[in-house]
Amino acid sequence: RPPRPPPVLSTMAVWATRTSVALSVTAFVLLHVVAGLQLSQLLNDPFDLGFATMDPKTVGKSCTIFDISACSRNTVLWLLWIIQHSGMARPAVKDFIGITGIPEERGIYALSTLIVWTAWICLWKPVDTCNSWNPLQTPPIVLTVGVSVVVLGLLTMLSMTYTHPDHILGTSCDYNNPALEKRIYYHYPYNMVRHPASAGWLYFSWGIVILSRSKNHLLWALQWTLFIMCGTYLEEQDLHKEFGTSYGHYASQVPAFCPRPGYFIGERPKEPSAAM
């Protein structure tokens, strides 16, 4: 008996698939651009290209140790980020705006995230205008410790970005493919920490704080930390509802942010079928 031909997709389904891939690939490319802007901001525009900076580029005679208006402005930008990034990830919100289950869901979410992230970077205003970090003047010991923490964060994040681009951005249109069952990943980097992107960003953020010893970088890192902790709590609730005891089994073996020592000597979490 000859094999059955593959199902014929409707014109709308084909266009939805193509649109989804286009949105996600665009987001993947723009992610690198925005990440570059963020790094340039944190390093205070080291090449003097006129980009946004975390600290003032120059320190004048009349400066402010703590600018309340700048802090308020940065807090508003942070809240906008929370509303978009954490709000749009909630199932109830996705249902409300009508993107649940559609092929374009992940691409729309990713592009929205990049837009708000770019606004946060470009509209940031230094709180402390009396001090400015020059990376080239960082003491050797501080440089060694800070760079080590930053590299740990980058490796954790990049392992997530490049090994699971579809999971993050939906680049292959498999994110909402009904033929593919959603499952819990038990391989790298999810066998190291449950939230590798968040864990990596935490390491990276606090590594930058160690390097800069700047109030502006400290405020930025505190905002990210508070967002990640609250957002992770909400995400965990959604995952427990979606996967039930399977996620509880996984969470009991894999920490949220800090790898247990056993990971580095070859211990790996066991999937439910293998654990029984």
Coordinates of C-alpha atoms in Angstrom, one line a residue:
R1 CA 0.0 0.0 0.0
P2 CA 1.5 3.4 -1.0
P3 CA 2.2 5.8 1.9
R4 CA -0.4 8.5 2.5
P5 CA 0.5 11.9 1.1
P6 CA 1.2 14.6 3.7
P7 CA -1.8 16.7 4.7
V8 CA -2.4 19.8 2.5
L9 CA -2.3 23.0 4.5
S10 CA -4.8 25.8 3.7
T11 CA -3.5 29.0 2.2
M12 CA -4.0 30.8 5.5
A13 CA -2.2 28.1 7.4
V14 CA 0.8 28.3 5.1
W15 CA 0.9 32.1 5.4
A16 CA 0.6 31.9 9.2
T17 CA 3.5 29.5 9.3
R18 CA 5.6 31.7 7.0
T19 CA 4.8 34.7 9.1
S20 CA 5.6 32.9 12.3
V21 CA 9.1 31.9 11.0
A22 CA 9.7 35.4 9.6
L23 CA 8.8 37.1 12.9
S24 CA 10.9 34.7 15.0
V25 CA 14.0 34.8 12.7
T26 CA 13.7 38.6 12.7
A27 CA 13.5 38.6 16.5
F28 CA 16.6 36.3 16.7
V29 CA 18.6 38.7 14.6
L30 CA 17.4 41.8 16.5
L31 CA 18.1 40.0 19.8
H32 CA 21.8 40.4 19.0
V33 CA 21.5 44.0 18.1
V34 CA 19.6 44.9 21.3
A35 CA 22.0 42.8 23.4
G36 CA 24.9 44.8 21.9
L37 CA 23.1 48.0 22.8
Q38 CA 22.7 46.7 26.4
L39 CA 26.3 45.8 26.7
S40 CA 27.4 49.2 25.3
Q41 CA 25.2 50.9 27.8
L42 CA 26.6 48.9 30.7
L43 CA 30.2 49.7 29.6
N44 CA 29.2 53.4 29.2
D45 CA 29.6 53.5 25.4
P46 CA 33.3 52.5 25.3
F47 CA 33.7 53.4 21.6
D48 CA 32.0 56.8 21.9
L49 CA 29.4 56.0 19.3
G50 CA 26.7 58.2 21.0
F51 CA 24.7 55.3 22.4
A52 CA 23.0 55.3 25.8
T53 CA 25.1 54.9 28.9
M54 CA 24.4 53.6 32.4
D55 CA 26.5 56.2 34.1
P56 CA 27.0 59.8 32.9
K57 CA 29.6 60.0 30.1
T58 CA 31.2 62.9 31.9
V59 CA 31.0 64.2 35.4
G60 CA 30.4 67.9 35.8
K61 CA 30.9 70.2 38.8
S62 CA 27.2 70.2 39.6
C63 CA 26.1 66.6 40.0
T64 CA 23.5 64.6 42.0
I65 CA 24.3 61.7 44.3
F66 CA 20.8 60.4 43.9
D67 CA 18.3 61.9 41.4
I68 CA 14.8 61.1 42.5
S69 CA 13.2 62.0 39.1
A70 CA 15.7 59.7 37.3
C71 CA 14.9 56.9 39.7
S72 CA 11.2 57.4 39.1
R73 CA 11.7 57.4 35.4
N74 CA 13.7 54.2 35.5
T75 CA 11.1 52.6 37.7
V76 CA 8.4 53.4 35.1
L77 CA 10.5 51.8 32.4
W78 CA 11.0 48.8 34.6
L79 CA 7.3 48.5 35.2
L80 CA 6.6 48.7 31.5
W81 CA 9.0 45.8 31.0
I82 CA 7.3 43.8 33.7
I83 CA 3.8 44.4 32.2
Q84 CA 5.0 43.3 28.7
H85 CA 7.5 40.5 29.5
S86 CA 5.8 38.8 32.4
G87 CA 2.2 39.9 31.6
M88 CA 2.3 38.6 28.0
A89 CA 3.6 35.3 29.2
R90 CA 0.6 34.6 31.4
P91 CA -2.0 32.3 29.7
A92 CA -4.9 34.5 30.7
V93 CA -3.3 37.5 29.1
K94 CA -2.5 35.5 25.9
D95 CA -6.1 34.4 25.8
F96 CA -7.3 37.9 26.2
I97 CA -5.3 39.4 23.3
G98 CA -6.0 36.4 21.1
I99 CA -2.5 34.9 20.5
T100 CA -2.8 31.6 22.4
G101 CA -2.0 28.7 20.2
I102 CA -1.4 30.6 17.0
P103 CA 1.8 30.0 15.1
E104 CA 2.8 33.6 15.4
E105 CA 2.5 33.6 19.2
R106 CA 6.2 33.3 20.1
G107 CA 7.4 35.7 17.4
I108 CA 4.9 38.4 18.5
Y109 CA 6.0 37.9 22.1
A110 CA 9.7 38.1 21.2
L111 CA 9.4 41.2 19.1
S112 CA 7.3 43.0 21.7
T113 CA 10.0 42.1 24.3
L114 CA 12.8 43.6 22.2
I115 CA 10.8 46.8 21.6
V116 CA 10.3 47.4 25.3
W117 CA 13.8 46.3 26.2
T118 CA 15.2 48.8 23.7
A119 CA 13.1 51.6 25.2
W120 CA 14.4 50.7 28.7
I121 CA 18.0 50.9 27.4
C122 CA 17.6 54.1 25.4
L123 CA 15.4 56.0 27.9
W124 CA 17.4 55.1 31.0
K125 CA 18.6 58.1 33.0
P126 CA 21.6 57.9 35.5
V127 CA 20.5 58.2 39.1
D128 CA 24.0 59.1 40.3
T129 CA 25.6 61.7 38.1
C130 CA 28.7 62.2 40.3
N131 CA 30.5 59.0 39.4
S132 CA 31.1 57.2 36.1
W133 CA 32.7 53.7 35.7
N134 CA 35.7 53.4 33.3
P135 CA 36.2 49.7 32.6
L136 CA 39.9 50.3 31.8
Q137 CA 40.5 51.5 35.3
T138 CA 39.0 48.5 37.1
P139 CA 41.4 47.0 39.7
P140 CA 42.9 43.6 38.7
I141 CA 41.3 41.6 41.6
V142 CA 37.9 43.2 41.0
L143 CA 38.3 42.6 37.2
T144 CA 39.1 38.9 37.8
V145 CA 36.2 38.2 40.0
G146 CA 33.7 40.3 38.0
V147 CA 34.7 38.9 34.6
S148 CA 34.5 35.4 36.0
V149 CA 30.9 35.9 37.1
V150 CA 30.0 37.7 33.9
V151 CA 31.4 34.9 31.8
L152 CA 29.5 32.3 33.8
G153 CA 26.3 34.2 33.1
L154 CA 27.0 34.6 29.4
L155 CA 27.8 30.9 29.0
T156 CA 24.6 30.0 30.7
M157 CA 22.5 32.4 28.6
L158 CA 24.2 31.6 25.3
S159 CA 23.8 27.8 25.9
M160 CA 20.0 28.5 26.1
T161 CA 19.9 30.9 23.1
Y162 CA 21.8 28.7 20.7
T163 CA 20.7 25.2 21.7
H164 CA 17.0 26.1 22.0
P165 CA 16.3 29.0 19.7
D166 CA 12.8 27.7 18.9
H167 CA 11.9 27.4 22.6
I168 CA 12.8 31.0 23.1
L169 CA 11.8 32.6 19.8
G170 CA 9.8 30.0 17.9
T171 CA 12.3 30.1 15.0
S172 CA 11.1 26.8 13.4
C173 CA 7.4 27.2 14.1
D174 CA 7.4 24.2 16.4
Y175 CA 6.4 26.1 19.5
N176 CA 2.7 25.7 18.9
N177 CA 2.8 22.7 16.6
P178 CA -0.2 20.5 17.6
A179 CA 1.6 17.5 16.3
L180 CA 4.4 17.9 18.8
E181 CA 3.7 17.2 22.5
K182 CA 5.1 19.8 24.9
R183 CA 7.5 18.2 27.4
I184 CA 10.0 18.9 30.1
Y185 CA 13.6 19.1 28.9
Y186 CA 16.0 16.9 30.9
H187 CA 19.1 17.8 28.9
Y188 CA 21.5 20.7 28.9
P189 CA 21.1 23.4 30.0
Y190 CA 17.9 22.3 31.7
N191 CA 19.6 19.5 33.6
M192 CA 21.8 22.2 35.3
V193 CA 19.2 24.8 36.3
R194 CA 15.4 25.1 35.7
H195 CA 15.7 28.6 34.4
P196 CA 19.0 29.0 32.5
A197 CA 18.1 32.3 30.8
S198 CA 17.1 33.9 34.1
A199 CA 20.0 32.3 36.0
G200 CA 22.5 33.5 33.4
W201 CA 21.2 37.0 33.4
L202 CA 21.4 37.2 37.2
Y203 CA 25.0 36.1 37.1
F204 CA 25.8 38.5 34.3
S205 CA 24.0 41.5 36.1
W206 CA 25.8 41.0 39.4
G207 CA 29.1 40.4 37.7
I208 CA 28.7 43.9 36.1
V209 CA 27.9 45.3 39.5
I210 CA 31.1 43.8 40.9
L211 CA 33.1 45.3 38.1
S212 CA 31.5 48.8 38.1
R213 CA 30.7 49.4 41.8
S214 CA 28.3 51.9 40.5
K215 CA 24.9 53.0 42.0
N216 CA 23.4 53.1 38.6
H217 CA 24.4 49.5 37.8
L218 CA 23.3 48.5 41.2
L219 CA 19.8 49.9 40.7
W220 CA 19.6 48.2 37.3
A221 CA 20.7 44.8 38.7
L222 CA 18.2 45.1 41.6
Q223 CA 15.4 45.8 39.2
W224 CA 16.3 42.8 37.1
T225 CA 16.7 40.6 40.2
L226 CA 13.3 41.6 41.6
F227 CA 11.7 41.1 38.1
I228 CA 13.3 37.6 37.7
M229 CA 12.3 36.4 41.1
C230 CA 8.7 37.5 40.8
G231 CA 8.4 36.4 37.2
T232 CA 9.9 33.0 37.9
Y233 CA 7.4 32.4 40.8
L234 CA 4.5 33.1 38.4
E235 CA 6.1 30.9 35.7
E236 CA 6.5 28.0 38.1
Q237 CA 2.8 28.2 39.0
D238 CA 1.9 27.9 35.3
L239 CA 4.3 25.0 34.8
H240 CA 3.0 23.1 37.8
K241 CA -0.5 23.5 36.4
E242 CA 0.5 22.4 32.9
F243 CA 2.7 19.4 33.7
G244 CA 1.4 18.5 37.2
T245 CA 3.5 16.0 39.2
S246 CA 6.0 15.6 36.3
Y247 CA 7.2 19.2 36.8
G248 CA 7.3 18.6 40.6
H249 CA 9.5 15.6 40.0
Y250 CA 11.8 17.6 37.8
A251 CA 11.9 20.6 40.2
S252 CA 12.8 18.3 43.1
Q253 CA 16.0 17.4 41.2
V254 CA 17.1 20.6 39.4
P255 CA 17.5 23.9 41.3
A256 CA 16.0 27.1 39.8
F257 CA 19.2 29.2 39.5
C258 CA 22.2 27.6 41.2
P259 CA 23.5 24.2 40.0
R260 CA 23.9 21.7 42.7
P261 CA 27.6 20.5 43.2
G262 CA 26.7 17.0 42.0
Y263 CA 26.1 18.4 38.5
F264 CA 29.8 19.1 38.0
I265 CA 30.7 15.5 38.8
G266 CA 28.3 13.9 36.3
E267 CA 25.1 13.6 38.3
R268 CA 22.1 14.2 36.1
P269 CA 18.3 14.3 36.9
K270 CA 16.3 11.3 36.1
E271 CA 13.1 11.4 34.0
P272 CA 10.0 10.0 35.8
S273 CA 10.1 6.7 33.8
A274 CA 13.7 6.2 34.5
A275 CA 13.3 7.1 38.2
M276 CA 10.7 4.4 38.9

